Amino acid sequence: MGFVAYQLWFTNFLTARDQSALAAGLDDHYQEVVVEEVEYVAVVVAGSTPTTVPAAPDPVPKILLRESASEVGEAFAEVRIPKIDLEVTIVEGVRRRDLKKGPGHLTGSPLPGQPGNSVISGHRTTYGAPFGDLDELVAGDRIEVETALGLHIYEVREAPEQCRNEDGLCVVRPTDLWVTEPREGAWLTLTTCHPRFSARRRLIVFAQLVDGPNAEVILGT
Amino acid sequence: MMIGTIYRRLPGPAPLRVTAMVLVALVILVLVLWSYELLGDLLDSGGTVGG
């Protein structure tokens, strides 16, 4: 009884307390972040074939906005998923203590809104269960990520065949690192435990950047 | 009941016995919460991949 109460109630209380503090400090973080302009270099994944070939070299380098990374454990962004009524503050890092505060951004993966594959992990059952309803997302659903640069909008894409189950969900083993590997374009990968009340597998949601401060440069539109 | 028995069997003056029992209770509480944390990882480890 004590264990169940601790996991399903007390951990939620702890996370709700941390989330309030993190959300309150987010505006200050936005003020402190250093934003710089860098030349855009497209992510090229080894072994892939380019889908388009530019007719001529672009004489003007494309400029990308990039924000400075936060310290591990600090809040740096907010994720909103209207479909599942989620609004949560994201911290840098995926250590056990980081994920107790809220979903965490995998350090080393690009920040949301940047080229490549930005990975965010979160609890499914305990500690506020921010990603508890991630299995309800389907292709086309919108994911909004607000960072110091502005609002980045992603759209959920269909689960790749290599991990798609009978329900159309992408389910992998916890050791399937390929889901975190760099991708061409700009992607957001959300990971959580699967099924609910078990850490045996991981549920993965892939979403692609469709709009935002860097979208025009990355998508080439 | 059991706590009372342990208390009576402890040597030394009453304040010392109470202090000792409070300390042991705290240690037990910490161990229980720690075990909850470890067991909790079986329920939900945070959803990381490769971590």
XYZ file of C-alpha atoms in Angstrom:
272
model
C 0.000 0.000 0.000
C 2.789 2.369 0.987
C 4.644 1.633 -2.220
C 1.594 2.260 -4.413
C 0.757 5.482 -2.565
C 4.341 6.657 -2.852
C 4.631 5.940 -6.575
C 1.201 6.998 -7.777
C 0.500 9.882 -5.453
C 3.546 11.198 -3.627
C 5.794 11.308 -6.713
C 3.094 13.330 -8.514
C 3.094 15.780 -5.639
C 6.886 16.144 -5.839
C 6.825 16.769 -9.587
C 3.940 19.251 -9.385
C 5.938 21.239 -6.835
C 9.060 21.190 -9.036
C 7.077 22.092 -12.161
C 5.634 25.190 -10.484
C 9.115 26.381 -9.593
C 10.515 25.586 -13.045
C 7.670 27.333 -14.888
C 8.113 30.413 -12.708
C 11.807 30.591 -13.603
C 11.377 30.041 -17.323
C 10.891 33.712 -18.217
C 14.123 34.598 -16.419
C 15.870 31.864 -18.365
C 14.600 33.298 -21.658
C 16.095 36.671 -20.716
C 19.482 35.159 -19.890
C 19.903 32.912 -22.911
C 22.444 33.971 -25.491
C 21.093 33.741 -29.039
C 23.576 33.713 -31.885
C 23.360 33.487 -35.632
C 25.277 30.597 -37.157
C 25.652 29.302 -40.666
C 23.180 26.509 -41.362
C 24.787 23.165 -42.048
C 22.307 20.457 -42.978
C 22.442 17.167 -41.097
C 23.533 14.426 -43.462
C 22.976 10.877 -42.299
C 25.517 8.359 -43.579
C 24.102 5.912 -46.093
C 21.104 8.010 -47.016
C 20.487 9.328 -50.488
C 19.604 12.966 -50.926
C 16.045 13.464 -52.094
C 16.784 16.738 -53.869
C 19.876 17.979 -55.607
C 20.394 21.745 -55.684
C 20.735 23.138 -59.194
C 23.569 25.483 -58.238
C 25.527 26.279 -55.102
C 23.780 28.795 -52.896
C 25.945 31.941 -52.890
C 24.372 33.324 -49.726
C 24.882 31.197 -46.607
C 21.703 30.403 -44.746
C 21.610 31.741 -41.232
C 20.247 29.730 -38.353
C 19.332 31.023 -34.914
C 20.917 29.053 -32.114
C 20.462 29.452 -28.371
C 23.026 28.618 -25.732
C 22.524 25.310 -23.932
C 21.295 25.273 -20.353
C 22.967 23.683 -17.374
C 21.911 20.100 -16.736
C 18.890 20.048 -14.437
C 17.704 23.544 -15.415
C 14.438 24.353 -17.176
C 14.822 25.686 -20.712
C 11.599 25.090 -22.652
C 7.929 24.306 -22.503
C 6.214 21.549 -24.452
C 2.525 21.767 -25.289
C 0.549 18.944 -26.879
C -3.068 20.111 -27.270
C -4.348 16.636 -28.266
C -3.492 15.168 -24.850
C -3.905 18.430 -22.928
C -0.240 18.502 -21.944
C 1.630 21.608 -20.939
C 4.927 20.887 -19.225
C 8.284 22.517 -18.560
C 11.321 20.675 -19.914
C 14.653 20.378 -18.159
C 18.089 19.758 -19.603
C 19.335 16.215 -18.991
C 17.842 12.785 -18.489
C 19.400 11.766 -15.200
C 17.042 10.179 -12.683
C 16.866 13.424 -10.694
C 16.237 15.518 -13.817
C 13.287 13.388 -14.896
C 11.711 13.686 -11.458
C 11.194 17.385 -12.215
C 9.683 16.853 -15.649
C 10.553 15.559 -19.115
C 14.257 15.883 -19.899
C 16.158 16.756 -23.033
C 18.863 14.250 -23.942
C 22.097 16.188 -23.569
C 24.096 15.954 -26.763
C 21.056 15.846 -29.007
C 20.140 19.159 -30.681
C 17.864 21.565 -28.866
C 14.291 21.763 -30.160
C 14.090 23.928 -33.262
C 17.581 22.953 -34.399
C 18.547 20.620 -37.264
C 18.852 16.936 -36.400
C 17.044 14.825 -33.847
C 16.107 16.461 -30.551
C 15.245 13.801 -27.980
C 13.025 14.337 -24.949
C 12.230 11.590 -22.423
C 9.551 11.585 -19.747
C 7.769 9.449 -17.183
C 4.679 7.489 -18.228
C 3.231 6.407 -14.880
C 4.937 8.190 -11.997
C 6.328 11.663 -11.257
C 3.351 13.431 -12.780
C 3.229 11.030 -15.744
C 3.800 13.839 -18.268
C 3.966 11.367 -21.154
C 1.172 9.162 -19.818
C -1.022 9.639 -22.892
C 1.665 9.683 -25.558
C 0.098 6.566 -27.100
C -2.919 8.676 -28.135
C -0.899 10.733 -30.607
C -1.355 9.953 -34.286
C 0.240 11.263 -37.463
C -0.575 14.925 -38.005
C -1.024 15.839 -34.342
C 0.684 19.033 -33.334
C 3.458 19.405 -30.766
C 4.538 22.909 -29.754
C 7.870 23.610 -28.118
C 8.568 27.082 -26.823
C 12.213 27.981 -26.237
C 14.089 31.242 -25.925
C 14.064 31.465 -29.732
C 10.274 31.293 -29.966
C 7.640 28.733 -30.817
C 8.674 25.642 -32.746
C 5.832 23.612 -34.194
C 6.194 19.934 -34.947
C 3.816 17.436 -36.514
C 3.709 13.811 -35.458
C 4.742 11.427 -38.203
C 3.766 7.784 -38.682
C 5.781 5.190 -36.792
C 8.564 3.713 -38.933
C 7.904 0.156 -40.099
C 10.867 -1.217 -38.160
C 9.188 -0.455 -34.818
C 5.470 -0.202 -35.626
C 3.225 -2.559 -33.669
C -0.342 -3.665 -34.404
C -1.697 -0.454 -32.841
C 0.461 1.707 -35.093
C 2.717 2.720 -32.200
C 6.493 2.713 -32.342
C 7.632 0.397 -29.529
C 11.299 -0.488 -29.052
C 13.617 -1.979 -26.462
C 15.320 0.418 -24.047
C 18.615 -0.367 -25.787
C 17.442 0.559 -29.295
C 19.662 3.582 -29.674
C 18.791 4.126 -33.322
C 15.760 6.176 -32.281
C 18.080 8.854 -30.879
C 20.421 8.983 -33.860
C 20.711 12.118 -36.028
C 18.070 12.599 -38.717
C 17.950 14.796 -41.766
C 15.795 17.874 -41.346
C 14.624 18.790 -37.847
C 12.921 16.205 -35.691
C 11.588 15.902 -32.189
C 11.637 12.424 -30.670
C 9.629 11.795 -27.506
C 10.395 8.650 -25.530
C 8.623 7.091 -22.567
C 8.054 3.716 -20.901
C 5.718 1.140 -22.427
C 3.326 -0.295 -21.537
C 2.017 1.799 -18.673
C 3.184 0.440 -15.289
C 6.173 -1.248 -16.895
C 9.649 -0.184 -17.949
C 10.203 -3.180 -20.224
C 9.823 -1.272 -23.495
C 9.897 2.264 -24.832
C 7.157 4.081 -26.718
C 8.580 6.472 -29.282
C 6.851 9.373 -31.023
C 8.594 11.008 -33.970
C 7.569 14.513 -34.989
C 8.933 16.758 -37.724
C 9.453 20.510 -37.563
C 6.908 22.324 -39.719
C 7.066 25.887 -38.467
C 9.130 28.131 -36.230
C 12.036 30.579 -36.175
C 14.374 28.160 -38.003
C 11.841 26.230 -40.069
C 12.270 28.274 -43.228
C 16.027 27.739 -43.259
C 15.931 24.054 -42.354
C 13.037 23.110 -44.609
C 14.340 25.261 -47.433
C 10.965 26.836 -48.157
C 3.608 -3.494 21.246
C 6.887 -4.583 19.657
C 8.246 -1.045 19.877
C 7.443 -1.013 23.613
C 9.258 -4.323 24.101
C 12.340 -3.072 22.261
C 12.268 0.158 24.263
C 12.195 -1.711 27.580
C 15.048 -3.985 26.548
C 17.346 -1.125 25.552
C 19.994 -0.228 28.143
C 20.652 3.297 29.385
C 18.536 6.259 30.498
C 15.161 7.037 28.877
C 16.280 10.043 26.744
C 19.095 7.974 25.251
C 16.747 5.081 24.484
C 14.226 7.409 22.819
C 16.975 9.023 20.750
C 18.293 5.630 19.657
C 14.832 4.480 18.623
C 14.130 7.676 16.684
C 17.435 7.300 14.821
C 16.699 3.672 13.962
C 13.208 4.652 12.787
C 14.693 7.325 10.521
C 17.183 4.869 9.049
C 14.368 2.384 8.389
C 12.280 5.137 6.733
C 15.167 6.103 4.464
C 15.734 2.455 3.512
C 12.030 1.965 2.766
C 11.874 5.084 0.563
C 15.080 4.048 -1.176
C 13.608 0.616 -1.899
C 10.473 2.341 -3.258
C 12.698 4.303 -5.626
C 14.444 1.155 -6.841
C 11.188 -0.764 -7.205
C 9.655 2.268 -8.893
C 12.137 1.894 -11.734
C 10.379 -1.346 -12.623
C 7.115 0.574 -12.990
C 8.527 3.551 -14.830
C 12.192 4.305 -15.303
C 11.695 7.659 -16.991
C 11.499 6.449 -20.556
C 15.091 7.043 -21.547
C 16.647 5.084 -24.369
C 20.093 3.665 -23.782
C 20.371 5.329 -20.387
